[in-house]
Tab-separated table of C-alpha atoms in Angstrom:
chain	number	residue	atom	x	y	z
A	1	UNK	CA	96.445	83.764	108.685
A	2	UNK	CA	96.222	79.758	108.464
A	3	UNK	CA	99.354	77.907	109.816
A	4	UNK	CA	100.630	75.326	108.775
A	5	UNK	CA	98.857	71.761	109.687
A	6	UNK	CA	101.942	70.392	111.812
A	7	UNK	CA	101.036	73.802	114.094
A	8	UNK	CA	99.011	73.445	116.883
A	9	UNK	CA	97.980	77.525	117.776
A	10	UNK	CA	95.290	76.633	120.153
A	11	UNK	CA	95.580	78.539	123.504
A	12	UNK	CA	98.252	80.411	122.051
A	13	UNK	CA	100.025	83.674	120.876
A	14	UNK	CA	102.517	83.343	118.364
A	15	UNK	CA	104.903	86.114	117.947
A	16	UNK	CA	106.397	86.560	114.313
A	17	UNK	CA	110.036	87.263	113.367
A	18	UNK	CA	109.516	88.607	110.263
A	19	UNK	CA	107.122	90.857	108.582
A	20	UNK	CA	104.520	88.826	107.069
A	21	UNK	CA	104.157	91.063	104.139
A	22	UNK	CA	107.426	90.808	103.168
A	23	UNK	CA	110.539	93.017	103.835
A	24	UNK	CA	110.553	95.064	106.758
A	25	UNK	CA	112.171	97.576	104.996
A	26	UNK	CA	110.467	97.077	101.738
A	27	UNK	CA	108.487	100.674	101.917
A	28	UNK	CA	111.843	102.858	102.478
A	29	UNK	CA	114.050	100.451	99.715
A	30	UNK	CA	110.659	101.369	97.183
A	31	UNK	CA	111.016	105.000	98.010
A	32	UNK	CA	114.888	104.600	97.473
A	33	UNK	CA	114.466	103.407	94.409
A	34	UNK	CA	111.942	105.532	93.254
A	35	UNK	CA	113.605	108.540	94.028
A	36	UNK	CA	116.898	107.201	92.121
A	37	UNK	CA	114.583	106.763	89.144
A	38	UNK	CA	113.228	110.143	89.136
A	39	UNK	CA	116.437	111.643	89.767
A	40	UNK	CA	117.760	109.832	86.381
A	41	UNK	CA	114.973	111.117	84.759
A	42	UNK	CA	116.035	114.827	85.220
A	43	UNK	CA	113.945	115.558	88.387
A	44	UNK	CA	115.455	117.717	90.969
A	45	UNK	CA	115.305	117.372	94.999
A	46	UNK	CA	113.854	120.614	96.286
A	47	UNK	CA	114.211	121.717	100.128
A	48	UNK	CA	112.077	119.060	101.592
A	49	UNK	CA	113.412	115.676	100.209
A	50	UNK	CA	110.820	113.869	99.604
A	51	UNK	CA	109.130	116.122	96.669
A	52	UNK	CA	111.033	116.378	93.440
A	53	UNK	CA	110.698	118.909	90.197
A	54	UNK	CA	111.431	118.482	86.448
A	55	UNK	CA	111.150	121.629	84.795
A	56	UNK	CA	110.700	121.428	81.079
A	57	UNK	CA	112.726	123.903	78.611
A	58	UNK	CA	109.116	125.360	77.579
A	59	UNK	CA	108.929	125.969	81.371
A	60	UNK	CA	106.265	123.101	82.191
A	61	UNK	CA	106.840	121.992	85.602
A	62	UNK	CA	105.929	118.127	86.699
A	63	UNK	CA	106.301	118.257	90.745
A	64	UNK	CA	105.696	114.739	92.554
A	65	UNK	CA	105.221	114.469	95.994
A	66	UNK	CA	107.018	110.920	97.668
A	67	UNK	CA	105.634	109.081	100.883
A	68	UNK	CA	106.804	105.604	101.593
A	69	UNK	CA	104.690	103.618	98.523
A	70	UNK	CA	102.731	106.266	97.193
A	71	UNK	CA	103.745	109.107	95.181
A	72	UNK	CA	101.029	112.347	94.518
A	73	UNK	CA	101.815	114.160	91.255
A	74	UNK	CA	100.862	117.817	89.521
A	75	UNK	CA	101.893	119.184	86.740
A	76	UNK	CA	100.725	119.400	82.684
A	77	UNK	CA	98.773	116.629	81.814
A	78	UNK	CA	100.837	115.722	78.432
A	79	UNK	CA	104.000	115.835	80.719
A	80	UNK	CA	102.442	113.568	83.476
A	81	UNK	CA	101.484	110.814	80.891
A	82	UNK	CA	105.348	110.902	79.810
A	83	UNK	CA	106.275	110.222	82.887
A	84	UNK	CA	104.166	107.467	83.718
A	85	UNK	CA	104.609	105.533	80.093
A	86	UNK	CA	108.821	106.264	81.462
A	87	UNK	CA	107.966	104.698	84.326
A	88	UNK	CA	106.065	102.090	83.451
A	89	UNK	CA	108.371	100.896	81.103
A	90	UNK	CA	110.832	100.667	83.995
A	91	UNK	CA	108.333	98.866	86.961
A	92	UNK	CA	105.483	97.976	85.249
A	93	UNK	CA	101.768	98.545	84.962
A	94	UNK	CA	100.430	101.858	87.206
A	95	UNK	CA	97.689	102.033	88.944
A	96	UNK	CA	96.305	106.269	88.661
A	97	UNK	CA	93.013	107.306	90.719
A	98	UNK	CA	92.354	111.242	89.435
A	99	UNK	CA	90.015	113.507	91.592
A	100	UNK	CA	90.906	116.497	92.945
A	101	UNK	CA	94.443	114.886	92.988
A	102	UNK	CA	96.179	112.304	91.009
A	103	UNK	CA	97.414	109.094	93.425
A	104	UNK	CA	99.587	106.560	91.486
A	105	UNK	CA	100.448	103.484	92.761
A	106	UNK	CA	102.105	99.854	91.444
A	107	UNK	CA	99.811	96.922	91.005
């Protein structure tokens, strides 16, 4: 981090008061959100709250997994490319790494 030039650090430790990434909170408000989004979309909570299910009327099931920023998603391919053009029409551009797993992310 580079301070300001009327800052003088030398010799010393500067404790912050805010998070220098931005909100403090910012991870759980994201997950908030998220959640509220999939939740409007016709997911489901199941037991554990943080992992949601749609289940289509031909049965299909799309199941995503929630932790702080990062969501991990199964289900039918054709269903899980609905969902992301549905929710990339609400926050933008998605970032998707596929291996044995699919991780999604913002940009």
């Amino acid at each position: 981090m580079i301070l300001p030039p009327e800052f003088d650090a030398a010799g010393f430790l500067m404790l912050f008061l805010r998070a220098v990434y931005g909100l403090v909170d910012g991870p759980l408000r994201w997950a908030v959100t998220f959640i509220g989004v999939l939740l409007s979309l016709g997911f489901s909570k199941t037991m554990c709250p943080c992992i949601l299910v749609k289940v289509y009327p031909d049965q299909r099931r799309v199941r995503i997994g929630v932790h702080v920023d990062d969501s991990q998603v199964q289900g039918d391919e054709k269903k899980l490319r609905e969902l992301q053009g549905q929710v990339e029409q609400r926050f933008g551009k998605l970032t998707v790494q596929k291996g044995n797993y699919t991780h999604t992310g913002l940009e």
